Amino acid sequence: MFARRFLISFPIFAIVYLIQESIVSQFRIFGGGVSLFLIFALLWSALGTPELGALTGFGAGLLMDLSQTTSGPMGQWTLIMILAGFSISYLGYGDDNFRGNPISLVVIVAIAVPLTRLAYLIIGLMFGSELGSILQIFISLVSSALWTVAVVPLLMPFVTRIHSALFEAESRG
Amino acid sequence: MRNGGDNRGRLLLISLIVTSLFLITLDLRGVQVIDGLRSGSQTALSPVQSVAATVFRPVGNFFSDITRLGRTRGEIEKLTADNEKLRQSLINRTIADAELLELKSVLDLAGIAKYRVVAAKVISLGSTSSFAQTISIDAGTNDGVKENMTVITGLGLVGVVKKSYPNSALVQLASDSAFRVGARVAGSQQIGILSGQGTSKAVLQLLDNQTTLKVGDVILARGSQGNRPFVPGVPIGEVTSVDNTAGAVTQTADVKLFANFSTLSVVAVVVGSPKSDPRDALVPKGPIPIPVPTVTIYATPSGSPKP
């Protein structure tokens, strides 16, 4: 049952991935732009169980690794996203006050997005990637947090509805 | 771990992490399948991306412009200023090219006659309020330019230095109505006096009534004593019409001056001339006639028709 529902959520991720790669990537906005897919994946993970979060992170990370714009080795985003998905869902798991509060979700995702990117950067350094300008990295991380704060309230109604429609029975069970 | 801390959850997490590390290892070892996955996904995505780029790129550019508004404005101002500078330098370059061409032609002329010249730029076209036709040049006594020196261009005589200052000089043009120069006709060596008329034409009056002029004759400067104010051999103009009035004491002719006084920009002042007269060496070469192909048609009578 769990696996079936997880598989049903895959087309949703594929659509969001397609939107990210084909539409959102066309917009060159302040701070390096916004990663709709990353925000969506972390928000989705935050609403589920830690197992679901880890699985969501795995699937999302695999898709992110498939992107042509990814510079790191295949599996790097997968590793980061497994840990990020698991961590973000673990933080709010069992605390309905936390999950029921939209502001908490916005804040946790807004913190998680730059932290995930920072973790990707650090792991990338271990694999021999170039660091670049520290100031530029700082601006990019801060602006990604700000963009997340702006985007999550817009995404949240859709994500929570779809998520609850798919996993409500599982969560209750 | 709270409710998620059971063995199943841990096992899932560990197996996922191991899978991802396995993927990384495979990629770093250069396994072709991994590269193929990425290129395959890009192959599948690229048509969608190109359509989206066509549709959404203008919107993206709009947002990009909004976020870069201050920088864009600054960039536009900088580009406008650069454009203005480039336009100015292009104009300057065009002017410099024209001046260079003039200088080259005047030096060519001076070189043939072995004149020693000082090149000068025309800095003023004289007074518009008076009737005298003069120009000011940027060479003066500091450059060796003195009064009563011949001024030429690549086409021929321009005039004579009337006043000389340390860094500039006033030149009376050959078109000035007060201008007089001893002249001779190239080839026949007939001599006369050429007078300016205030236009691009001058009048030549021959001194000998036994000689004749014809249209197209080239008029050269005869030269003065000590080569001042005029050096010999400088082309002045070309006869355009001859006055053959019966009973006239001497023959006169209209002469079209070679120099174009309305476009003067670079001239040369002859500060020294060779001892020998260049004679007709400076007569402008006529246009090279273009051979006209001739076609001869031989008419061959056809055979008489048979009855």
Short mmCIF file of C-alpha atoms in Angstrom, two decimals:
data_model
loop_
_atom_site.label_atom_id
_atom_site.label_comp_id
_atom_site.label_asym_id
_atom_site.label_seq_id
_atom_site.Cartn_x
_atom_site.Cartn_y
_atom_site.Cartn_z
CA MET A 1 0.00 0.00 0.00
CA PHE A 2 2.81 2.40 1.05
CA ALA A 3 4.90 1.55 -1.97
CA ARG A 4 1.93 1.96 -4.30
CA ARG A 5 1.19 5.42 -2.97
CA PHE A 6 4.83 6.34 -3.16
CA LEU A 7 4.88 5.29 -6.80
CA ILE A 8 1.72 7.33 -7.48
CA SER A 9 3.54 10.42 -6.21
CA PHE A 10 6.32 9.89 -8.79
CA PRO A 11 4.42 11.48 -11.73
CA ILE A 12 3.78 14.54 -9.58
CA PHE A 13 7.52 14.86 -8.96
CA ALA A 14 8.20 14.29 -12.62
CA ILE A 15 5.86 17.13 -13.56
CA VAL A 16 7.42 19.49 -11.04
CA TYR A 17 10.88 18.43 -12.28
CA LEU A 18 9.78 19.14 -15.85
CA ILE A 19 8.48 22.57 -14.83
CA GLN A 20 11.74 23.28 -13.00
CA GLU A 21 13.98 22.22 -15.88
CA SER A 22 11.99 23.74 -18.71
CA ILE A 23 10.23 26.81 -17.30
CA VAL A 24 11.71 27.96 -13.98
CA SER A 25 15.24 27.63 -15.35
CA GLN A 26 14.37 30.28 -17.97
CA PHE A 27 14.09 32.96 -15.30
CA ARG A 28 17.32 34.62 -14.27
CA ILE A 29 16.34 36.26 -11.05
CA PHE A 30 18.25 37.72 -8.14
CA GLY A 31 20.59 35.42 -6.21
CA GLY A 32 20.82 32.68 -8.81
CA GLY A 33 17.12 31.95 -9.03
CA VAL A 34 14.76 29.65 -7.21
CA SER A 35 14.72 25.84 -7.16
CA LEU A 36 11.06 24.98 -7.22
CA PHE A 37 11.81 21.26 -7.29
CA LEU A 38 14.02 21.38 -4.20
CA ILE A 39 11.43 23.40 -2.29
CA PHE A 40 8.66 21.03 -3.40
CA ALA A 41 10.64 17.93 -2.43
CA LEU A 42 11.52 19.26 1.02
CA LEU A 43 7.99 20.47 1.65
CA TRP A 44 6.65 17.06 0.60
CA SER A 45 9.14 15.35 2.90
CA ALA A 46 8.23 17.63 5.80
CA LEU A 47 4.63 16.44 5.58
CA GLY A 48 5.42 12.70 5.74
CA THR A 49 7.06 10.10 7.93
CA PRO A 50 10.86 9.79 8.13
CA GLU A 51 10.78 6.68 5.90
CA LEU A 52 8.67 8.54 3.36
CA GLY A 53 10.97 11.55 3.68
CA ALA A 54 14.02 9.43 2.98
CA LEU A 55 12.33 7.74 0.02
CA THR A 56 11.10 11.10 -1.30
CA GLY A 57 14.63 12.46 -0.95
CA PHE A 58 15.99 9.44 -2.81
CA GLY A 59 13.60 9.88 -5.74
CA ALA A 60 13.98 13.64 -5.88
CA GLY A 61 17.74 13.39 -5.56
CA LEU A 62 17.90 10.92 -8.44
CA LEU A 63 15.94 13.31 -10.66
CA MET A 64 18.17 16.21 -9.62
CA ASP A 65 21.24 14.12 -10.43
CA LEU A 66 19.83 13.50 -13.90
CA SER A 67 19.73 17.22 -14.62
CA GLN A 68 22.28 18.33 -17.20
CA THR A 69 23.06 21.40 -15.10
CA THR A 70 24.27 19.27 -12.20
CA SER A 71 28.02 19.45 -11.95
CA GLY A 72 28.65 16.80 -9.31
CA PRO A 73 28.79 13.03 -9.73
CA MET A 74 25.63 11.00 -10.14
CA GLY A 75 24.33 10.15 -6.66
CA GLN A 76 25.59 13.27 -4.90
CA TRP A 77 22.19 14.94 -4.84
CA THR A 78 20.63 11.56 -4.04
CA LEU A 79 22.77 11.23 -0.93
CA ILE A 80 22.11 14.80 0.21
CA MET A 81 18.39 14.61 -0.45
CA ILE A 82 18.00 11.29 1.42
CA LEU A 83 19.54 12.90 4.49
CA ALA A 84 17.62 16.18 4.01
CA GLY A 85 14.29 14.43 3.43
CA PHE A 86 14.78 12.15 6.38
CA SER A 87 15.92 15.01 8.67
CA ILE A 88 13.12 17.43 7.80
CA SER A 89 10.44 14.80 8.24
CA TYR A 90 12.04 13.49 11.42
CA LEU A 91 11.96 17.00 12.95
CA GLY A 92 8.22 17.40 12.64
CA TYR A 93 7.14 13.79 12.87
CA GLY A 94 4.58 13.15 15.59
CA ASP A 95 4.15 16.82 16.38
CA ASP A 96 0.83 17.87 14.92
CA ASN A 97 1.22 21.39 16.27
CA PHE A 98 4.32 21.74 14.13
CA ARG A 99 2.84 20.24 10.97
CA GLY A 100 -0.47 22.00 11.36
CA ASN A 101 1.21 25.39 11.56
CA PRO A 102 1.93 26.79 8.08
CA ILE A 103 4.46 29.27 9.46
CA SER A 104 6.49 26.47 11.01
CA LEU A 105 6.54 24.66 7.66
CA VAL A 106 7.64 27.82 5.83
CA VAL A 107 10.42 28.42 8.35
CA ILE A 108 11.65 24.82 8.40
CA VAL A 109 11.71 24.58 4.60
CA ALA A 110 13.33 28.03 4.31
CA ILE A 111 16.10 26.83 6.63
CA ALA A 112 16.36 23.42 5.00
CA VAL A 113 16.82 24.72 1.44
CA PRO A 114 20.04 26.68 2.04
CA LEU A 115 21.34 24.01 4.42
CA THR A 116 20.78 21.34 1.79
CA ARG A 117 22.58 23.42 -0.80
CA LEU A 118 25.41 24.08 1.66
CA ALA A 119 25.71 20.34 2.34
CA TYR A 120 25.83 19.74 -1.42
CA LEU A 121 28.61 22.33 -1.69
CA ILE A 122 30.64 20.76 1.12
CA ILE A 123 30.28 17.23 -0.28
CA GLY A 124 31.16 18.66 -3.70
CA LEU A 125 34.38 20.08 -2.24
CA MET A 126 35.24 16.60 -1.05
CA PHE A 127 34.79 15.37 -4.61
CA GLY A 128 37.10 18.07 -5.91
CA SER A 129 34.64 20.71 -7.12
CA GLU A 130 35.72 24.36 -7.30
CA LEU A 131 34.41 26.61 -4.52
CA GLY A 132 34.22 29.96 -6.33
CA SER A 133 33.49 33.27 -4.66
CA ILE A 134 32.55 32.98 -0.98
CA LEU A 135 30.49 36.17 -1.17
CA GLN A 136 28.56 34.86 -4.18
CA ILE A 137 27.87 31.60 -2.37
CA PHE A 138 26.66 33.50 0.69
CA ILE A 139 24.36 35.71 -1.41
CA SER A 140 23.04 32.66 -3.24
CA LEU A 141 22.28 30.78 0.00
CA VAL A 142 20.59 33.75 1.66
CA SER A 143 18.54 34.57 -1.42
CA SER A 144 17.49 30.93 -1.80
CA ALA A 145 16.12 31.12 1.75
CA LEU A 146 14.26 34.33 0.91
CA TRP A 147 12.86 32.90 -2.33
CA THR A 148 11.72 29.85 -0.37
CA VAL A 149 9.87 32.07 2.09
CA ALA A 150 8.12 33.65 -0.88
CA VAL A 151 7.36 30.44 -2.78
CA VAL A 152 6.34 28.00 -0.01
CA PRO A 153 3.09 29.83 0.93
CA LEU A 154 2.08 29.64 -2.73
CA LEU A 155 2.92 25.95 -3.05
CA MET A 156 1.66 24.82 0.33
CA PRO A 157 -2.10 24.63 -0.40
CA PHE A 158 -1.53 22.38 -3.43
CA VAL A 159 1.16 20.23 -1.83
CA THR A 160 -0.75 19.65 1.42
CA ARG A 161 -3.94 18.75 -0.46
CA ILE A 162 -2.26 16.32 -2.83
CA HIS A 163 -0.16 14.85 -0.02
CA SER A 164 -3.13 14.35 2.27
CA ALA A 165 -5.18 12.87 -0.57
CA LEU A 166 -2.46 10.31 -1.20
CA PHE A 167 -1.16 9.55 2.27
CA GLU A 168 -3.96 10.44 4.71
CA ALA A 169 -5.13 6.85 4.99
CA GLU A 170 -1.51 5.72 5.47
CA SER A 171 -0.85 8.35 8.13
CA ARG A 172 -3.99 7.42 9.97
CA GLY A 173 -3.06 3.78 9.69
CA MET B 1 14.41 8.51 16.93
CA ARG B 2 10.79 8.93 17.82
CA ASN B 3 8.12 6.80 16.12
CA GLY B 4 10.30 6.40 13.05
CA GLY B 5 13.12 4.79 14.87
CA ASP B 6 12.27 1.19 14.24
CA ASN B 7 14.58 -1.25 12.54
CA ARG B 8 12.67 -1.10 9.29
CA GLY B 9 13.13 2.62 9.03
CA ARG B 10 16.83 2.39 9.87
CA LEU B 11 17.33 -0.38 7.35
CA LEU B 12 15.59 1.65 4.66
CA LEU B 13 17.67 4.72 5.42
CA ILE B 14 20.92 2.80 5.41
CA SER B 15 20.06 0.97 2.19
CA LEU B 16 19.17 4.23 0.47
CA ILE B 17 22.41 5.87 1.59
CA VAL B 18 24.39 2.83 0.46
CA THR B 19 22.60 2.98 -2.90
CA SER B 20 23.49 6.62 -3.34
CA LEU B 21 27.13 5.97 -2.37
CA PHE B 22 27.14 3.08 -4.86
CA LEU B 23 25.88 5.47 -7.55
CA ILE B 24 28.60 7.98 -6.69
CA THR B 25 31.26 5.28 -6.83
CA LEU B 26 30.02 4.06 -10.19
CA ASP B 27 29.98 7.59 -11.59
CA LEU B 28 33.44 8.42 -10.30
CA ARG B 29 34.74 5.16 -11.81
CA GLY B 30 33.36 6.30 -15.17
CA VAL B 31 30.70 3.64 -15.71
CA GLN B 32 29.03 4.35 -19.04
CA VAL B 33 25.51 3.53 -17.85
CA ILE B 34 25.49 6.48 -15.46
CA ASP B 35 26.59 8.92 -18.16
CA GLY B 36 23.99 7.44 -20.47
CA LEU B 37 21.25 8.08 -17.90
CA ARG B 38 22.10 11.76 -17.68
CA SER B 39 22.44 12.27 -21.41
CA GLY B 40 19.28 10.26 -22.00
CA SER B 41 17.29 12.46 -19.63
CA GLN B 42 18.67 15.53 -21.34
CA THR B 43 17.76 14.13 -24.77
CA ALA B 44 14.22 13.61 -23.57
CA LEU B 45 14.03 17.03 -21.93
CA SER B 46 15.61 19.15 -24.62
CA PRO B 47 12.55 19.43 -26.94
CA VAL B 48 10.41 20.53 -23.98
CA GLN B 49 13.13 22.96 -22.91
CA SER B 50 13.40 24.50 -26.35
CA VAL B 51 9.64 25.03 -26.55
CA ALA B 52 9.61 26.48 -23.03
CA ALA B 53 12.54 28.72 -23.90
CA THR B 54 10.65 30.13 -26.88
CA VAL B 55 7.57 30.77 -24.79
CA PHE B 56 9.01 31.80 -21.45
CA ARG B 57 12.36 33.42 -22.32
CA PRO B 58 10.77 36.85 -23.01
CA VAL B 59 9.04 36.65 -19.62
CA GLY B 60 12.30 35.55 -18.02
CA ASN B 61 14.14 38.41 -19.67
CA PHE B 62 11.50 40.81 -18.39
CA PHE B 63 12.01 39.63 -14.79
CA SER B 64 15.75 39.65 -15.29
CA ASP B 65 15.55 43.24 -16.51
CA ILE B 66 13.47 44.22 -13.49
CA THR B 67 16.02 42.81 -11.07
CA ARG B 68 18.84 44.41 -13.04
CA LEU B 69 17.05 47.71 -13.59
CA GLY B 70 19.68 49.91 -11.94
CA ARG B 71 22.53 48.09 -13.60
CA THR B 72 20.73 48.06 -16.96
CA ARG B 73 20.20 51.80 -16.84
CA GLY B 74 23.85 52.33 -15.95
CA GLU B 75 24.86 49.97 -18.73
CA ILE B 76 22.68 51.82 -21.24
CA GLU B 77 24.21 55.14 -20.21
CA LYS B 78 27.71 53.67 -20.48
CA LEU B 79 26.96 52.16 -23.89
CA THR B 80 25.43 55.43 -25.08
CA ALA B 81 28.56 57.29 -24.00
CA ASP B 82 30.77 54.64 -25.63
CA ASN B 83 28.69 54.87 -28.79
CA GLU B 84 29.07 58.63 -28.85
CA LYS B 85 32.83 58.31 -28.37
CA LEU B 86 33.07 55.73 -31.14
CA ARG B 87 30.98 57.87 -33.47
CA GLN B 88 33.22 60.84 -32.73
CA SER B 89 36.36 58.80 -33.29
CA LEU B 90 34.88 57.47 -36.54
CA ILE B 91 34.25 61.04 -37.73
CA ASN B 92 37.76 62.00 -36.64
CA ARG B 93 39.10 58.97 -38.45
CA THR B 94 37.23 59.91 -41.63
CA ILE B 95 38.59 63.44 -41.40
CA ALA B 96 42.09 62.12 -40.71
CA ASP B 97 41.85 59.77 -43.69
CA ALA B 98 40.82 62.64 -45.96
CA GLU B 99 43.62 64.80 -44.60
CA LEU B 100 46.09 61.97 -45.05
CA LEU B 101 45.02 61.61 -48.67
CA GLU B 102 45.44 65.33 -49.25
CA LEU B 103 48.80 65.32 -47.52
CA LYS B 104 49.92 62.38 -49.60
CA SER B 105 48.95 64.09 -52.84
CA VAL B 106 50.63 67.36 -51.87
CA LEU B 107 53.79 65.52 -50.86
CA ASP B 108 53.71 63.61 -54.14
CA LEU B 109 53.51 66.90 -56.02
CA ALA B 110 56.27 68.45 -53.94
CA GLY B 111 58.36 65.31 -54.34
CA ILE B 112 58.25 65.41 -58.13
CA ALA B 113 59.44 69.01 -58.21
CA LYS B 114 61.83 68.44 -55.26
CA TYR B 115 60.23 71.28 -53.30
CA ARG B 116 60.98 71.45 -49.61
CA VAL B 117 57.61 71.92 -47.97
CA VAL B 118 56.02 72.43 -44.56
CA ALA B 119 52.66 70.74 -44.25
CA ALA B 120 49.95 72.71 -42.50
CA LYS B 121 46.33 72.30 -41.54
CA VAL B 122 43.78 74.89 -42.53
CA ILE B 123 42.47 76.28 -39.26
CA SER B 124 40.20 78.97 -40.59
CA LEU B 125 38.60 79.84 -43.90
CA GLY B 126 39.07 83.57 -43.51
CA SER B 127 36.61 86.30 -42.86
CA THR B 128 33.12 86.04 -44.24
CA SER B 129 32.49 89.73 -43.71
CA SER B 130 35.29 90.97 -45.97
CA PHE B 131 35.62 90.19 -49.67
CA ALA B 132 39.21 88.96 -49.47
CA GLN B 133 39.58 85.24 -49.99
CA THR B 134 42.05 83.95 -47.44
CA ILE B 135 42.71 81.00 -45.21
CA SER B 136 44.64 80.64 -41.97
CA ILE B 137 47.04 77.73 -41.55
CA ASP B 138 48.57 76.31 -38.38
CA ALA B 139 52.20 76.78 -39.45
CA GLY B 140 54.07 80.04 -38.92
CA THR B 141 57.51 81.52 -38.54
CA ASN B 142 58.39 78.85 -35.95
CA ASP B 143 58.03 76.29 -38.73
CA GLY B 144 59.97 78.31 -41.26
CA VAL B 145 56.95 79.82 -42.97
CA LYS B 146 57.56 83.39 -44.08
CA GLU B 147 55.68 85.96 -46.09
CA ASN B 148 55.56 85.59 -49.86
CA MET B 149 55.94 81.84 -49.92
CA THR B 150 53.97 79.64 -52.31
CA VAL B 151 51.19 77.50 -50.86
CA ILE B 152 50.15 74.36 -52.73
CA THR B 153 47.92 71.31 -52.49
CA GLY B 154 48.15 68.04 -54.31
CA LEU B 155 46.21 69.59 -57.20
CA GLY B 156 48.27 72.73 -57.60
CA LEU B 157 48.57 76.32 -56.51
CA VAL B 158 46.52 77.49 -53.55
CA GLY B 159 47.90 80.94 -52.96
CA VAL B 160 50.64 82.87 -51.28
CA VAL B 161 51.53 83.58 -47.67
CA LYS B 162 50.57 87.18 -46.94
CA LYS B 163 51.17 87.37 -43.19
CA SER B 164 53.21 85.09 -41.02
CA TYR B 165 52.87 84.74 -37.26
CA PRO B 166 54.82 82.51 -34.89
CA ASN B 167 52.32 79.64 -35.05
CA SER B 168 50.05 80.54 -37.92
CA ALA B 169 49.95 82.27 -41.26
CA LEU B 170 47.42 84.02 -43.44
CA VAL B 171 47.29 82.81 -47.03
CA GLN B 172 45.82 84.77 -49.90
CA LEU B 173 44.00 82.35 -52.18
CA ALA B 174 44.52 82.27 -55.91
CA SER B 175 40.80 82.87 -56.28
CA ASP B 176 41.08 86.24 -54.52
CA SER B 177 40.32 89.13 -56.86
CA ALA B 178 43.56 90.87 -55.84
CA PHE B 179 45.68 87.81 -56.62
CA ARG B 180 48.19 88.06 -59.49
CA VAL B 181 50.71 85.48 -60.61
CA GLY B 182 53.08 85.23 -63.53
CA ALA B 183 52.03 82.18 -65.55
CA ARG B 184 53.10 80.19 -68.57
CA VAL B 185 51.36 77.72 -70.78
CA ALA B 186 52.70 74.19 -70.47
CA GLY B 187 54.24 73.03 -73.70
CA SER B 188 54.27 76.27 -75.68
CA GLN B 189 55.86 78.19 -72.77
CA GLN B 190 53.88 81.35 -73.65
CA ILE B 191 53.84 83.70 -70.71
CA GLY B 192 51.16 85.89 -69.23
CA ILE B 193 49.58 87.17 -66.04
CA LEU B 194 46.85 85.29 -64.27
CA SER B 195 44.39 87.29 -62.14
CA GLY B 196 41.94 85.94 -59.57
CA GLN B 197 38.28 86.77 -60.09
CA GLY B 198 36.75 85.93 -56.74
CA THR B 199 35.48 82.60 -58.09
CA SER B 200 37.00 79.25 -58.99
CA LYS B 201 37.92 80.73 -62.34
CA ALA B 202 40.73 83.17 -63.12
CA VAL B 203 41.66 85.17 -66.19
CA LEU B 204 44.92 84.72 -68.05
CA GLN B 205 46.21 87.58 -70.16
CA LEU B 206 49.03 86.65 -72.51
CA LEU B 207 51.83 89.13 -73.04
CA ASP B 208 52.59 88.20 -76.62
CA ASN B 209 49.88 88.91 -79.19
CA GLN B 210 51.46 86.56 -81.75
CA THR B 211 50.69 83.41 -79.85
CA THR B 212 47.45 81.53 -79.53
CA LEU B 213 45.77 79.64 -76.73
CA LYS B 214 43.47 76.69 -76.94
CA VAL B 215 40.98 75.10 -74.57
CA GLY B 216 42.61 72.44 -72.39
CA ASP B 217 46.01 74.13 -72.16
CA VAL B 218 47.52 73.71 -68.71
CA ILE B 219 48.74 76.86 -66.98
CA LEU B 220 51.75 76.70 -64.65
CA ALA B 221 53.36 79.26 -62.36
CA ARG B 222 56.26 80.97 -64.09
CA GLY B 223 58.23 81.52 -60.92
CA SER B 224 59.53 84.66 -59.29
CA GLN B 225 62.98 85.97 -58.71
CA GLY B 226 64.48 84.08 -55.79
CA ASN B 227 61.45 81.76 -55.95
CA ARG B 228 59.36 84.16 -53.88
CA PRO B 229 56.47 84.64 -53.88
CA PHE B 230 56.10 81.88 -56.48
CA VAL B 231 58.16 78.83 -57.22
CA PRO B 232 58.21 77.77 -60.88
CA GLY B 233 56.29 74.89 -62.33
CA VAL B 234 53.32 74.73 -59.93
CA PRO B 235 50.12 73.81 -61.81
CA ILE B 236 47.50 76.55 -61.60
CA GLY B 237 44.64 75.59 -63.85
CA GLU B 238 43.33 74.68 -67.24
CA VAL B 239 42.07 76.93 -70.05
CA THR B 240 38.32 76.56 -70.41
CA SER B 241 37.60 79.30 -72.93
CA VAL B 242 39.61 81.65 -75.11
CA ASP B 243 38.63 85.22 -76.01
CA ASN B 244 39.39 85.73 -79.68
CA THR B 245 37.88 89.19 -80.04
CA ALA B 246 39.12 90.86 -83.22
CA GLY B 247 41.29 93.89 -82.58
CA ALA B 248 42.28 92.88 -79.06
CA VAL B 249 45.85 93.79 -78.16
CA THR B 250 46.53 90.50 -76.39
CA GLN B 251 44.71 87.22 -76.10
CA THR B 252 42.86 86.44 -72.86
CA ALA B 253 41.43 83.18 -71.58
CA ASP B 254 39.34 81.87 -68.72
CA VAL B 255 41.23 79.43 -66.55
CA LYS B 256 39.59 76.88 -64.24
CA LEU B 257 41.80 76.69 -61.16
CA PHE B 258 42.90 73.17 -60.19
CA ALA B 259 42.69 73.66 -56.42
CA ASN B 260 39.30 73.15 -54.81
CA PHE B 261 39.17 76.05 -52.36
CA SER B 262 35.97 74.97 -50.65
CA THR B 263 37.43 71.69 -49.37
CA LEU B 264 40.90 72.71 -48.33
CA SER B 265 42.07 71.00 -45.17
CA VAL B 266 45.76 70.23 -45.63
CA VAL B 267 48.16 72.41 -47.62
CA ALA B 268 51.91 72.72 -47.95
CA VAL B 269 54.03 75.84 -47.86
CA VAL B 270 57.04 75.66 -50.16
CA VAL B 271 59.94 76.75 -47.97
CA GLY B 272 62.68 75.73 -50.36
CA SER B 273 62.89 74.90 -54.03
CA PRO B 274 65.51 73.29 -56.24
CA LYS B 275 67.80 75.41 -58.33
CA SER B 276 66.51 73.78 -61.51
CA ASP B 277 63.08 74.61 -62.88
CA PRO B 278 60.87 71.52 -62.98
CA ARG B 279 59.51 72.81 -66.29
CA ASP B 280 56.39 70.85 -67.20
CA ALA B 281 57.02 67.95 -64.83
CA LEU B 282 54.02 68.87 -62.67
CA VAL B 283 51.48 69.03 -65.44
CA PRO B 284 48.64 66.77 -64.32
CA LYS B 285 48.35 63.55 -66.20
CA GLY B 286 45.26 63.43 -68.35
CA PRO B 287 42.76 60.65 -67.84
CA ILE B 288 43.87 57.39 -69.39
CA PRO B 289 41.60 56.76 -72.34
CA ILE B 290 39.53 53.63 -71.98
CA PRO B 291 39.94 51.52 -75.08
CA VAL B 292 36.67 51.07 -76.90
CA PRO B 293 36.36 47.60 -78.36
CA THR B 294 35.62 47.64 -82.04
CA VAL B 295 33.66 44.97 -83.76
CA THR B 296 34.03 44.44 -87.45
CA ILE B 297 31.13 42.86 -89.18
CA TYR B 298 31.70 41.27 -92.55
CA ALA B 299 28.56 41.02 -94.58
CA THR B 300 28.58 37.87 -96.66
CA PRO B 301 26.04 37.91 -99.48
CA SER B 302 23.84 34.88 -99.49
CA GLY B 303 23.50 32.83 -102.65
CA SER B 304 21.04 34.09 -105.23
CA PRO B 305 17.67 32.50 -104.82
CA LYS B 306 16.97 29.77 -107.27
CA PRO B 307 13.96 30.25 -109.45
#
